[in-house]
PDB file of C-alpha atoms in Angstrom:
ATOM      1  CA  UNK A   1      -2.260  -6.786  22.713  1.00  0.00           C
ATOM      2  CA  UNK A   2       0.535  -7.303  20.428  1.00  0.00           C
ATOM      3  CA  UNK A   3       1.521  -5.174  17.553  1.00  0.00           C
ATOM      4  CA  UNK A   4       0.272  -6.053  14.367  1.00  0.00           C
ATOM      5  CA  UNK A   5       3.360  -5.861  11.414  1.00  0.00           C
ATOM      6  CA  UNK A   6       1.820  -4.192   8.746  1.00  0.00           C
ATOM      7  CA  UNK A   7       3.374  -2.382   5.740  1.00  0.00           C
ATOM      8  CA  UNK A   8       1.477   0.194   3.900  1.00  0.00           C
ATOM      9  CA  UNK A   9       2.350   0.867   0.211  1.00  0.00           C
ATOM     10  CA  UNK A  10       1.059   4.002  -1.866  1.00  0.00           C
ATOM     11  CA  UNK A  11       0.372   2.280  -5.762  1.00  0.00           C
ATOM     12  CA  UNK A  12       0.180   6.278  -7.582  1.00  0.00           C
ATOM     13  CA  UNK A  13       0.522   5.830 -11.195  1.00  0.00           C
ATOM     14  CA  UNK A  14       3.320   8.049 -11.792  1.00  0.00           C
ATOM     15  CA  UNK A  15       5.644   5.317 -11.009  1.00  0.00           C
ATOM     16  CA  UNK A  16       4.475   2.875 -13.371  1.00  0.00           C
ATOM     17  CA  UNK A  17       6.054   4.994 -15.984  1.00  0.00           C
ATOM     18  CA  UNK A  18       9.362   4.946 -17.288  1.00  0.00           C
ATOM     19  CA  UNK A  19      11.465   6.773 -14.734  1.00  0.00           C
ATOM     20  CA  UNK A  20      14.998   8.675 -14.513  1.00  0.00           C
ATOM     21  CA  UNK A  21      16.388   5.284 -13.672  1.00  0.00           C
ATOM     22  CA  UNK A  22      15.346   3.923 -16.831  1.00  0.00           C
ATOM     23  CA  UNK A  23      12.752   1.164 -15.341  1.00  0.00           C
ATOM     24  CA  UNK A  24       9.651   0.864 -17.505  1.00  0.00           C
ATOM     25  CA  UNK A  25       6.279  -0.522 -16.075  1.00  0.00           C
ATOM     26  CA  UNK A  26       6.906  -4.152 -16.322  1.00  0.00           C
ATOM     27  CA  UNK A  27      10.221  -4.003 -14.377  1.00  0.00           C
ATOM     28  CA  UNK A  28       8.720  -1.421 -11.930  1.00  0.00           C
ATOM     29  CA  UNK A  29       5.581  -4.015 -11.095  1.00  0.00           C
ATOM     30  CA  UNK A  30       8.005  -7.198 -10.946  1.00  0.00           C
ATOM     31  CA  UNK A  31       9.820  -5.454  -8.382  1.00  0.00           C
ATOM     32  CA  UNK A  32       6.949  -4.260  -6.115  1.00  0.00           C
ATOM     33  CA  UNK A  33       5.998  -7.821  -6.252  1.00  0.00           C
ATOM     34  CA  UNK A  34       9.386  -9.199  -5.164  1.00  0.00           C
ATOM     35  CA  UNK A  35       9.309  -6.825  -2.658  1.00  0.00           C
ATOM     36  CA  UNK A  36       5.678  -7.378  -1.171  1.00  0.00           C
ATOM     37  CA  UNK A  37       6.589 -11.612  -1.546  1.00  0.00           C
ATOM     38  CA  UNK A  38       9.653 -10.602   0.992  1.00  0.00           C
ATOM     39  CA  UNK A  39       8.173  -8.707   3.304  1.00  0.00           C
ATOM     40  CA  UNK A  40       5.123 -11.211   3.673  1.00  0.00           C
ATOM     41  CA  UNK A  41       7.973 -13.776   4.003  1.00  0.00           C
ATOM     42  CA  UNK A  42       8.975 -11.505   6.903  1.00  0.00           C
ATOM     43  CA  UNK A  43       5.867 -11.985   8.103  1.00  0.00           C
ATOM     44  CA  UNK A  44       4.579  -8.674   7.031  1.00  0.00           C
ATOM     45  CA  UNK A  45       0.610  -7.935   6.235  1.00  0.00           C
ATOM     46  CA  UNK A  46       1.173  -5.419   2.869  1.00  0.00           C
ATOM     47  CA  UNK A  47      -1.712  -3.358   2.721  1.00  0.00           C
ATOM     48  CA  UNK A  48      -2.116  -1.211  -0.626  1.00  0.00           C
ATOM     49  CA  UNK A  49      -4.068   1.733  -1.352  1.00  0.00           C
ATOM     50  CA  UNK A  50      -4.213   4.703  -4.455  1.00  0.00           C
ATOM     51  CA  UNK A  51      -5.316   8.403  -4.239  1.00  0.00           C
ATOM     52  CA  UNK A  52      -8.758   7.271  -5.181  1.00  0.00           C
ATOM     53  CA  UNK A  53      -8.871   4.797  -1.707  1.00  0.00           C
ATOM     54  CA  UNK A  54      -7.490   7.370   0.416  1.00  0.00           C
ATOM     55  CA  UNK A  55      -9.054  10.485  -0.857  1.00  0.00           C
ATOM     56  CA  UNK A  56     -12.039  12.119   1.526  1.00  0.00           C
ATOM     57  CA  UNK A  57     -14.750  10.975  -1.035  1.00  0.00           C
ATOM     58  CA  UNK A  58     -13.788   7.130  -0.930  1.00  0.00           C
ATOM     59  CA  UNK A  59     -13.153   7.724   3.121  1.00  0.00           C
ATOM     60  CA  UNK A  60     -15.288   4.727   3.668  1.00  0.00           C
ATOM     61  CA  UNK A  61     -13.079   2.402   1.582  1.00  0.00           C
ATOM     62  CA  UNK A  62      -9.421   3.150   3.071  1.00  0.00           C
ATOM     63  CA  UNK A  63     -11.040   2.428   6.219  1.00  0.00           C
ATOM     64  CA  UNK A  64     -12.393  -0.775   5.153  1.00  0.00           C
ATOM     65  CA  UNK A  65      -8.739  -1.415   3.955  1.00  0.00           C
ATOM     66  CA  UNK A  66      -7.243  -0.514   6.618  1.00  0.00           C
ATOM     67  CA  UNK A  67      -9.599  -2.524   9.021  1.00  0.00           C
ATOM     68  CA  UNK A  68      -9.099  -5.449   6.513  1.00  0.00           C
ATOM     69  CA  UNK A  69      -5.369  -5.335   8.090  1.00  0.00           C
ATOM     70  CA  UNK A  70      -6.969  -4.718  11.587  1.00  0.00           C
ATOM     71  CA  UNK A  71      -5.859  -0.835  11.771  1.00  0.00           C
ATOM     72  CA  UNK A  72      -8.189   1.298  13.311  1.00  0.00           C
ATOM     73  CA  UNK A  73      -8.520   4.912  12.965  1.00  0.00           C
ATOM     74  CA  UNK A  74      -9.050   7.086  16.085  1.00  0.00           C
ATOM     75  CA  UNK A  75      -9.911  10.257  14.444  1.00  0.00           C
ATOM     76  CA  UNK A  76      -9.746  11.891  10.949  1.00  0.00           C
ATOM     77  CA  UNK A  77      -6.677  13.290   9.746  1.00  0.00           C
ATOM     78  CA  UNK A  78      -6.700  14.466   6.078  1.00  0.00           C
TER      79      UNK A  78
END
């Protein structure tokens, strides 16, 4: 079976706020996106989740996503 190329990124809200670096939102999202377009380029599946996908409660939904990308959970970890 080969090896699927996926990328996971963490979207928390913290960093959509204007950081030490001096990026506000807008600059912060336009460079997730550059990055995302360049790694699917790469041929790179991005999947995405937030606190509320991978919390316990919403268990059901971060699985979804990750099956969405064909990743599949042995066992619970959190």
């Amino acid at each position: 079976m080969a090896h699927a190329r996926v990328v996971g990124e963490f979207d928390g809200r913290i960093k959509y706020r204007k950081n030490s670096y001096g990026k506000n939102a807008e600059d912060t999202v336009l460079n997730e996106r550059r990055r995302e377009l360049a790694l699917t380029r790469a041929g790179y599946d991005v999947a995405r989740w937030t606190w509320e996908d991978a919390w316990p409660t919403d268990a059901p939904a971060m699985l979804r996503e990750l099956a969405h990308h064909n990743i599949h959970p042995t066992g619970v970890h959190w």
